[in-house]
Coordinates of C-alpha atoms in Angstrom, one line a residue:
X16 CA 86.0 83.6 108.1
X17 CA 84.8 84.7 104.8
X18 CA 83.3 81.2 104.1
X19 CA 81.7 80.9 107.2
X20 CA 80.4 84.6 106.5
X21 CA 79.2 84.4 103.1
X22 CA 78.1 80.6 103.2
X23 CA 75.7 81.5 105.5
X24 CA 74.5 84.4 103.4
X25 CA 74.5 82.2 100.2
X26 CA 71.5 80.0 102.7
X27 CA 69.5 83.2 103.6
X28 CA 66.5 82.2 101.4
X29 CA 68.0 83.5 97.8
X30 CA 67.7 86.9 99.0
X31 CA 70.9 88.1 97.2
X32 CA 70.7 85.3 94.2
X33 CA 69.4 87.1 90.9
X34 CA 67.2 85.1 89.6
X35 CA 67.8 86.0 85.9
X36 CA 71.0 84.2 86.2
X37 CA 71.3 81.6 83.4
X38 CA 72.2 79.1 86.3
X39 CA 70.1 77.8 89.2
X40 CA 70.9 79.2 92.9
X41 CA 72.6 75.4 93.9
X42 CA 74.6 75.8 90.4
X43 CA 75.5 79.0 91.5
X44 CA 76.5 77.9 95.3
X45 CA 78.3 75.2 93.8
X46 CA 80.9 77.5 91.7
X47 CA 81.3 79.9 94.5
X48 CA 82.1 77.3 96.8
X49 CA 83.9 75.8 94.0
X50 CA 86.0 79.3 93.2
X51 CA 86.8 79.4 96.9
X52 CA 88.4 75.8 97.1
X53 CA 90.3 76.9 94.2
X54 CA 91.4 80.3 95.8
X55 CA 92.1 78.4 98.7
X56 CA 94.4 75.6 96.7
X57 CA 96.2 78.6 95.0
X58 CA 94.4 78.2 91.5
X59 CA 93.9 81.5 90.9
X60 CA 92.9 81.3 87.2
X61 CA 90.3 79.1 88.1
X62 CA 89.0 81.1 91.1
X63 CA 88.9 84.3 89.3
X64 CA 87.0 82.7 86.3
X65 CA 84.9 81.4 88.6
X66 CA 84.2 84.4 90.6
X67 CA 84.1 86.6 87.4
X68 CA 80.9 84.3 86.2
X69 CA 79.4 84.7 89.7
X70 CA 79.1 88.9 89.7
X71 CA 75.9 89.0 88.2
X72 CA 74.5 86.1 89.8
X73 CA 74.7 87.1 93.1
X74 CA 74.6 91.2 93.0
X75 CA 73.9 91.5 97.3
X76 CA 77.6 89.6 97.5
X77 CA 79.4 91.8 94.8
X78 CA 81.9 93.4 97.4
X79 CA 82.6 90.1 98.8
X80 CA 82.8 88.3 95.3
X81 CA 85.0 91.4 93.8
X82 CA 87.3 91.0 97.1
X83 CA 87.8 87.2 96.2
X84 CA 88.2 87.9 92.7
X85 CA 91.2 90.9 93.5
X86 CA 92.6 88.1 95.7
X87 CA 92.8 85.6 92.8
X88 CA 93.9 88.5 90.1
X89 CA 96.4 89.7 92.4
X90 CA 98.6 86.2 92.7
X91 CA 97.9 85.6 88.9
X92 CA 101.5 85.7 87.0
X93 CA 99.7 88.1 84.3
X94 CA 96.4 89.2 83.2
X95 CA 96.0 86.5 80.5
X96 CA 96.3 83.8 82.9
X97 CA 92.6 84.0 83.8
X98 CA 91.2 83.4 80.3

């Protein structure tokens, strides 16, 4: 539900895509669709990098982006497993 949900926010226009980013809005839809494949294929080091590089690129998602994120800490075996 969450893709459906967010991918169809991530298509509104840019209207939650920071455009100070240092990566372009498809660059940036890429990685988030990206991080969710991983979160979905239980890479959870991946996904979390991937969502952690996404929080300041796309501010109007941040709860949804920070739930994904806690999702991908949370099955992580420790902390240094996403660096």
């Amino acid at each position: 539900a969450w893709l459906v949900l967010t991918g169809k926010w991530l298509d509104s226009g840019g209207s939650v895509f920071s455009g100070a980013s240092a990566i372009s809005q498809s660059q940036a839809k890429a990685l988030y669709q990206q991080s969710l494949a991983n979160l979905q294929a239980k890479n959870y080091a991946l996904a979390a990098r991937g969502f952690k590089k996404l929080v300041d690129v796309y501010p109007g998602l941040h709860p949804i982006i920070a739930l994904h994120q806690a999702e991908a800490y949370e099955n992580l075996p420790d902390e240094h497993s996403a660096q």
